[in-house]
C-alpha positions as protocol buffer text, in pm:
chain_id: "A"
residue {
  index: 1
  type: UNK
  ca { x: 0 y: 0 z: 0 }
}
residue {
  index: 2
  type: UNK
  ca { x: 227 y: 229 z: 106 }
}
residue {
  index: 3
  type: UNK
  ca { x: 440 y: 171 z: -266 }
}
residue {
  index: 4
  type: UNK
  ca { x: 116 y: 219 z: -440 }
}
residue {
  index: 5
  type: UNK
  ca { x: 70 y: 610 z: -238 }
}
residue {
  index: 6
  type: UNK
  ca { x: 435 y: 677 z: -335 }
}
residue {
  index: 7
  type: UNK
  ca { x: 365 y: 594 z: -695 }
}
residue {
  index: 8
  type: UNK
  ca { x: 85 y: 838 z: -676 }
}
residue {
  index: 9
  type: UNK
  ca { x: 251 y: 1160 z: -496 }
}
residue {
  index: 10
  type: UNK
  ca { x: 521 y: 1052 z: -769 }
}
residue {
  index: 11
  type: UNK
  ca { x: 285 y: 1095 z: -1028 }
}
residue {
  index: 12
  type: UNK
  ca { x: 75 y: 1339 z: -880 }
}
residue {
  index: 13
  type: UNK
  ca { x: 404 y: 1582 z: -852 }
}
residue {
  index: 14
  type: UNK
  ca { x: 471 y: 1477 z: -1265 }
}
residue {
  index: 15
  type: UNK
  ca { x: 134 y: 1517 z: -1397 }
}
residue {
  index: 16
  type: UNK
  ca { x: 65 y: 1822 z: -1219 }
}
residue {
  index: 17
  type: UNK
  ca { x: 294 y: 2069 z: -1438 }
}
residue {
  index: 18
  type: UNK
  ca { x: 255 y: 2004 z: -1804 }
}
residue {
  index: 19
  type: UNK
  ca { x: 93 y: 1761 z: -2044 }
}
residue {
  index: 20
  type: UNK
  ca { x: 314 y: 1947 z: -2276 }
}
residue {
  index: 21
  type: UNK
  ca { x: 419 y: 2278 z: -2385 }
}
residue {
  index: 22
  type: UNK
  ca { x: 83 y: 2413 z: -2398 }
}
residue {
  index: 23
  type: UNK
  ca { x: -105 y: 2213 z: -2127 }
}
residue {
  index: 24
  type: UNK
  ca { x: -126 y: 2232 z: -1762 }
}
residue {
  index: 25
  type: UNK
  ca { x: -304 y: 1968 z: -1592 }
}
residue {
  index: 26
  type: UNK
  ca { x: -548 y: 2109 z: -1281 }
}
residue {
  index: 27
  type: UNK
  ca { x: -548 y: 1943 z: -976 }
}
residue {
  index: 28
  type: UNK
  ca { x: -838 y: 1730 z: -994 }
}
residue {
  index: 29
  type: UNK
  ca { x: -705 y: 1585 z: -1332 }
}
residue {
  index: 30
  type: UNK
  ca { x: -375 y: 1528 z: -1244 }
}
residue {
  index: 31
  type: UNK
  ca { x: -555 y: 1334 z: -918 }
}
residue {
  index: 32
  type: UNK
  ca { x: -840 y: 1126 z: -1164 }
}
residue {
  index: 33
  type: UNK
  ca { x: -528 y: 1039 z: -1329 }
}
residue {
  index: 34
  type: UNK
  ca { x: -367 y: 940 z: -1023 }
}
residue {
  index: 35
  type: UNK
  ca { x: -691 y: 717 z: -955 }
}
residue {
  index: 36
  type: UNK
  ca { x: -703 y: 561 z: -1256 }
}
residue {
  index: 37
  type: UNK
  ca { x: -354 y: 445 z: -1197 }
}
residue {
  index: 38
  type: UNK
  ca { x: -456 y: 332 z: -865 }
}
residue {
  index: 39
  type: UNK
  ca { x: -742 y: 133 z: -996 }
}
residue {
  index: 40
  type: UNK
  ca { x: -550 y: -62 z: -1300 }
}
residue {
  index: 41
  type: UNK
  ca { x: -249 y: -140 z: -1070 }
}
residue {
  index: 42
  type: UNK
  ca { x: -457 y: -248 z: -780 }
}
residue {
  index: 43
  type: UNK
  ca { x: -445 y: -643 z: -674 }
}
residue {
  index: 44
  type: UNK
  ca { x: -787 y: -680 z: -870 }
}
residue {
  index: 45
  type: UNK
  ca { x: -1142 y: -731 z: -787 }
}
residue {
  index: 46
  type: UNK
  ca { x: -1232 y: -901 z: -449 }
}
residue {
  index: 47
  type: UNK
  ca { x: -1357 y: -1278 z: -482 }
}
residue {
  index: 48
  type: UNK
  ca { x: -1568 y: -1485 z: -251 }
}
residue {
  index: 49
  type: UNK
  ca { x: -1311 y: -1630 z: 18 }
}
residue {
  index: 50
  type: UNK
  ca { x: -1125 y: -1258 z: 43 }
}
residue {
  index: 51
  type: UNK
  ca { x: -1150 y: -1109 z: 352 }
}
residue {
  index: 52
  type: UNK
  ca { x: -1435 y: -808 z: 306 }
}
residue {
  index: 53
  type: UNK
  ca { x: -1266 y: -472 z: 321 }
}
residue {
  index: 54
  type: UNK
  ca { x: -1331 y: -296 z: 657 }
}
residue {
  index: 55
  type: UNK
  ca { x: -1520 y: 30 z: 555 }
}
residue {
  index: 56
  type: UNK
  ca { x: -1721 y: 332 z: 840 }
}
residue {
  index: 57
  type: UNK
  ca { x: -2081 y: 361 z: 826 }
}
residue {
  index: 58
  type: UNK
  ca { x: -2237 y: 654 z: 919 }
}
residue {
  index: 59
  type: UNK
  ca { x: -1945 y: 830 z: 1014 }
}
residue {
  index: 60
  type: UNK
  ca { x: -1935 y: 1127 z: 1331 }
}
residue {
  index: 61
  type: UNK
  ca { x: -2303 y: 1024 z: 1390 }
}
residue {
  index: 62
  type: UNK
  ca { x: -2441 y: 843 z: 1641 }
}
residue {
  index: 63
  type: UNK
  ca { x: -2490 y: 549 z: 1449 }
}
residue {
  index: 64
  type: UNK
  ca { x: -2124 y: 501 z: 1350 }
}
residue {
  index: 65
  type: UNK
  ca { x: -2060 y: 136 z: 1285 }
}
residue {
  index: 66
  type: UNK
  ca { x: -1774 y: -45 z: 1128 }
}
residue {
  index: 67
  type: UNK
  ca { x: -1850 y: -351 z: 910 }
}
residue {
  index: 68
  type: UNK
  ca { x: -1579 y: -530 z: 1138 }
}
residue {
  index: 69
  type: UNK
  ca { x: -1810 y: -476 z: 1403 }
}
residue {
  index: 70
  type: UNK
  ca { x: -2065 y: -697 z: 1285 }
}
residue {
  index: 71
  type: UNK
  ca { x: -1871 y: -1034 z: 1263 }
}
residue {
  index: 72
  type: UNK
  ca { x: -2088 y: -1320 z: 1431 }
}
residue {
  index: 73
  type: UNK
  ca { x: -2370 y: -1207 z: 1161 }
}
residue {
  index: 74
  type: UNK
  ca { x: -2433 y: -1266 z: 810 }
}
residue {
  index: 75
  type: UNK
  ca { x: -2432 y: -955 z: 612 }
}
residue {
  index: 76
  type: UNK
  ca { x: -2562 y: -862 z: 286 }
}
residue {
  index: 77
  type: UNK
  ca { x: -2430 y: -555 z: 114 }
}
residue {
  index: 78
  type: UNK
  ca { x: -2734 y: -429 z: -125 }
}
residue {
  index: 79
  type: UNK
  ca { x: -2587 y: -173 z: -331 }
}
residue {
  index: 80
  type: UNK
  ca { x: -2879 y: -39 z: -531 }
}
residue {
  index: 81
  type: UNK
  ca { x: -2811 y: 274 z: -775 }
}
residue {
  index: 82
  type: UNK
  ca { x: -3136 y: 596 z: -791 }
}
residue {
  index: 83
  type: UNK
  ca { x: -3332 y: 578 z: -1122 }
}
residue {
  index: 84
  type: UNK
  ca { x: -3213 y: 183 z: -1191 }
}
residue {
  index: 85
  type: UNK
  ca { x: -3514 y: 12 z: -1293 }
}
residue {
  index: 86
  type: UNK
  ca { x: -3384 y: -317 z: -1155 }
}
residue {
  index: 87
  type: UNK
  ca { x: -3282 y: -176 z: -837 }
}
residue {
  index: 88
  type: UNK
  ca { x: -3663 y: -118 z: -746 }
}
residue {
  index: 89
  type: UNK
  ca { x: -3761 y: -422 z: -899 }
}
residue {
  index: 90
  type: UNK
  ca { x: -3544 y: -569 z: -636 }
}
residue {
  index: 91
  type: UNK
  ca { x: -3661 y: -338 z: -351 }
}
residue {
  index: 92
  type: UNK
  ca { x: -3916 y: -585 z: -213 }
}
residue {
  index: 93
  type: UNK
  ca { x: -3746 y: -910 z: -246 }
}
residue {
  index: 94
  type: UNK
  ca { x: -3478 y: -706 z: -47 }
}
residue {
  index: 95
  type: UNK
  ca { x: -3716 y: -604 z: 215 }
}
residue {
  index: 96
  type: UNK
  ca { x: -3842 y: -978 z: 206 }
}
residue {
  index: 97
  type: UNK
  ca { x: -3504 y: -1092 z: 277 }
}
residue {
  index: 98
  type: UNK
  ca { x: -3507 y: -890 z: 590 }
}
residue {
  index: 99
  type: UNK
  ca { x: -3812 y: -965 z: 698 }
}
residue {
  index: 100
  type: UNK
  ca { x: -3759 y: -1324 z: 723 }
}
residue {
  index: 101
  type: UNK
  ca { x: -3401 y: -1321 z: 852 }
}
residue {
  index: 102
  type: UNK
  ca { x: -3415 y: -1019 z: 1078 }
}
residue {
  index: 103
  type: UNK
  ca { x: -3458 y: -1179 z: 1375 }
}
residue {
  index: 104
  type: UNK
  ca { x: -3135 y: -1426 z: 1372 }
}
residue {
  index: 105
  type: UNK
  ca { x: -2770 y: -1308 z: 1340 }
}
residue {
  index: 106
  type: UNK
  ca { x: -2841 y: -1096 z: 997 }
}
residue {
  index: 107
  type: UNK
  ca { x: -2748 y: -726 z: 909 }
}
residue {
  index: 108
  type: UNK
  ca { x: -2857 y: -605 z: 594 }
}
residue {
  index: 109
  type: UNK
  ca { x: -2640 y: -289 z: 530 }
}
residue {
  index: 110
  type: UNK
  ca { x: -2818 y: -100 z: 171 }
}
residue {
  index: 111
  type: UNK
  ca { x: -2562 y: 121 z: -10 }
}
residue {
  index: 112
  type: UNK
  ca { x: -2792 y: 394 z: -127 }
}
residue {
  index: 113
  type: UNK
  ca { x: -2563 y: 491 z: -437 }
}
residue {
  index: 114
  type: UNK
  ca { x: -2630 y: 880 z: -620 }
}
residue {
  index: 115
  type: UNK
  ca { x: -2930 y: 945 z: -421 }
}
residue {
  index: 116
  type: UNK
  ca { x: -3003 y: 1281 z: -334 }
}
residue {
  index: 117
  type: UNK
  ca { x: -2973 y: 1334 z: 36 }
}
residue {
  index: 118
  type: UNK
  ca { x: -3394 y: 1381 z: 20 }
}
residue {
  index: 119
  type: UNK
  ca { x: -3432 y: 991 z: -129 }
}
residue {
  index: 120
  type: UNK
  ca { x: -3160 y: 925 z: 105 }
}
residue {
  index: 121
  type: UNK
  ca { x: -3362 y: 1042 z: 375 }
}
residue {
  index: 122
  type: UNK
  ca { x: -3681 y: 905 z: 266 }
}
residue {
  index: 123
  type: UNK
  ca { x: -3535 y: 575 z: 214 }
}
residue {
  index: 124
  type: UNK
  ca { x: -3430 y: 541 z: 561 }
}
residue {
  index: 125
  type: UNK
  ca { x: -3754 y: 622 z: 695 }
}
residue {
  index: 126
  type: UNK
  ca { x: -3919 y: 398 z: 500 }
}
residue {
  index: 127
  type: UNK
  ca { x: -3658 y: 77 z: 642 }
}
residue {
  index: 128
  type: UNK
  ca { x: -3541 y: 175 z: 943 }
}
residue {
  index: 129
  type: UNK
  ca { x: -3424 y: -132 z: 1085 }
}
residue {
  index: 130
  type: UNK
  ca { x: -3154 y: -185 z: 800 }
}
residue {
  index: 131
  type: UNK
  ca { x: -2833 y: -28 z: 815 }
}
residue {
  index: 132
  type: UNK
  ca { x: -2837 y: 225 z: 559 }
}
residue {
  index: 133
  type: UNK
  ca { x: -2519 y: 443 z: 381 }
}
residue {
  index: 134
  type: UNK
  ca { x: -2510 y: 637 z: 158 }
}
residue {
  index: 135
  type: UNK
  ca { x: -2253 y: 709 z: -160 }
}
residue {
  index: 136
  type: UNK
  ca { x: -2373 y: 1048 z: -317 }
}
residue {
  index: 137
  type: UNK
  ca { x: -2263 y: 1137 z: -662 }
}
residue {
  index: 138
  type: UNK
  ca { x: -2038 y: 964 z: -886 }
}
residue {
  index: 139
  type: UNK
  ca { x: -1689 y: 1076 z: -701 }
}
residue {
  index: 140
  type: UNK
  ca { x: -1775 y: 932 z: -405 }
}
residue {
  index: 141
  type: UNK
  ca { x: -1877 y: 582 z: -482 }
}
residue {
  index: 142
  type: UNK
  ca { x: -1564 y: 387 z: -289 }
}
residue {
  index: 143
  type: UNK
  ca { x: -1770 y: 156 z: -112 }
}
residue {
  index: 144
  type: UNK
  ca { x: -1892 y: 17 z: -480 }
}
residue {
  index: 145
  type: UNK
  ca { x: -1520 y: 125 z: -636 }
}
residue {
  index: 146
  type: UNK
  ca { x: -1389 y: -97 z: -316 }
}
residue {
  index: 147
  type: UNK
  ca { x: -1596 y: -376 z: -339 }
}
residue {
  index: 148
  type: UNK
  ca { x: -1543 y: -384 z: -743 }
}
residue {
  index: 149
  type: UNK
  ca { x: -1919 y: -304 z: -808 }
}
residue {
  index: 150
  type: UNK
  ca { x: -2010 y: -286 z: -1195 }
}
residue {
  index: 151
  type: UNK
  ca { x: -2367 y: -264 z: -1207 }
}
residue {
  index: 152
  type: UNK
  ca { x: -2633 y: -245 z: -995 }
}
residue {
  index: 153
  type: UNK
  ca { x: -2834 y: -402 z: -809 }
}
residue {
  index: 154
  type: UNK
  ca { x: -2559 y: -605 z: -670 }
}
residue {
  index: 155
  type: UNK
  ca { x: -2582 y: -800 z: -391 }
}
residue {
  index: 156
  type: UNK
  ca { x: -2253 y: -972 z: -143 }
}
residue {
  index: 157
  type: UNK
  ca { x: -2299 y: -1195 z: 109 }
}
residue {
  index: 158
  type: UNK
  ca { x: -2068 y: -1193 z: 407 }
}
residue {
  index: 159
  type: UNK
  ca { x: -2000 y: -1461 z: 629 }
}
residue {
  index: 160
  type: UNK
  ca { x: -1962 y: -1427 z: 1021 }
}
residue {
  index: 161
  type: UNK
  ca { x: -1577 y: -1445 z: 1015 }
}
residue {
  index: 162
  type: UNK
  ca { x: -1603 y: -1153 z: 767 }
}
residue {
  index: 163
  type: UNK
  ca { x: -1500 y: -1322 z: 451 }
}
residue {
  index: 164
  type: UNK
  ca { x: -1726 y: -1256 z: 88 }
}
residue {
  index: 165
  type: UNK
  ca { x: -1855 y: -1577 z: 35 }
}
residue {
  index: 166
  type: UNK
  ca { x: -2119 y: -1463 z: -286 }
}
residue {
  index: 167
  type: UNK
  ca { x: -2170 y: -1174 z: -510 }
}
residue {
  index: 168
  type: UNK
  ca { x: -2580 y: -1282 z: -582 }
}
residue {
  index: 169
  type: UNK
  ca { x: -2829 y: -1084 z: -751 }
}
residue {
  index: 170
  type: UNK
  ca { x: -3094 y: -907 z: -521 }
}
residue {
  index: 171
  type: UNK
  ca { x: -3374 y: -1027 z: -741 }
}
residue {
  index: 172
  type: UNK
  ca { x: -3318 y: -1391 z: -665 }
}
residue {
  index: 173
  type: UNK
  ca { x: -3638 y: -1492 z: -540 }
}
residue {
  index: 174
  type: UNK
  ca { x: -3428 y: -1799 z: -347 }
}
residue {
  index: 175
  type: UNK
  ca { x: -3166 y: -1493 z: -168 }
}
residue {
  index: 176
  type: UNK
  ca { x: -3406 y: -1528 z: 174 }
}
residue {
  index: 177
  type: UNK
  ca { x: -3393 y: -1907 z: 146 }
}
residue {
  index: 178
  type: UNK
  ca { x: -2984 y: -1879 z: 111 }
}
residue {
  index: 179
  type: UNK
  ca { x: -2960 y: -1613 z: 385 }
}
residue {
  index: 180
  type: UNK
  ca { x: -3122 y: -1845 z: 609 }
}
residue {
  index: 181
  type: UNK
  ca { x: -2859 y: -2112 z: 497 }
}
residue {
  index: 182
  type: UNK
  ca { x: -2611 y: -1896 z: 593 }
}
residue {
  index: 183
  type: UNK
  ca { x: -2763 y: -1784 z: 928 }
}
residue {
  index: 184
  type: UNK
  ca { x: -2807 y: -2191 z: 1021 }
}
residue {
  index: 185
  type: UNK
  ca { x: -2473 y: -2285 z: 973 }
}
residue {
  index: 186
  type: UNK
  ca { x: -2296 y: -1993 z: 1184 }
}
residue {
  index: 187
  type: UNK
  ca { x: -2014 y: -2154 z: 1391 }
}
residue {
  index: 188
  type: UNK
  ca { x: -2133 y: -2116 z: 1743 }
}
């Protein structure tokens, strides 16, 4: 990791001055270059077995939680994109899955992604028992850039110990059936 920042400030310091004669890079392109690097020289997507990348929910609220801190459940990382037709055609077989697995050792955490901060709102009203962050405009989507998300809805399951067992698809009418699966064979 700490290679892959000194490649960047490297960069960062190079790109930063001139494309060429004429050009000067600003700031924010020199760092989307920077990122792009980052991204294409990074170990690669995550696959089930990895250990699930610790990430802060809610962060300087009251309802600060790290995903670390939920190891003993089985959680299921909805990431759901505003205006994506499938993404509300998965909304109740999402709220299904909760329903029927709320009460054992289950988190559903829903990674609201470009909402505006009203549907953010609104969303959490309407679900309050899920854990719910959100990922607001394009820039900031690192929970999907970490997790290696390329469309939405996409749904990963992660086991107790915190490792990604399966990326699944939040309209799979059987994803409450396989939750429970999950939940039943927990190590005690």
């Amino acid at each position: 990791m700490k290679s892959i920042l000194m490649i960047s400030f490297l960069l960062l310091a190079v790109f930063s001055c001139t494309v060429d004669d004429n050009t000067v890079l600003s700031e924010e392109e020199a760092s989307q270059i920077v990122t792009d690097i980052i991204y294409y020289i990074s170990p690669g997507p995550l696959e089930t077995g990895d250990r699930a990348p610790n990430f802060v929910m809610n962060p300087g609220t009251d309802l600060e939680k790290q995903l670390r801190d939920l190891r003993g459940n089985i959680v299921l990382l909805d990431f759901a994109l505003n205006g994506c037709v499938n993404c509300a055609l998965a909304e109740p077989n999402i709220k299904q899955v909760y329903k029927d697995n709320s009460q054992g050792n289950f988190k559903l955490i829903k990674i609201h992604s470009q909402y505006l901060r009203e549907e953010f709102m609104k969303n959490v009203e309407e679900a309050p028992g899920l854990i719910h962050v959100w990922e607001p405009g394009f820039a900031e989507h690192k929970l999907s850039a970490l997790y290696d998300v390329r469309g939405y809805p996409t749904a990963i399951i992660i086991d107790e110990l915190g490792y990604i067992r399966e990326y699944v698809s939040p309209l799979n009418p059987n994803l409450s059936e396989k939750i429970a699966n999950y939940i039943e064979n927990i190590n005690p």
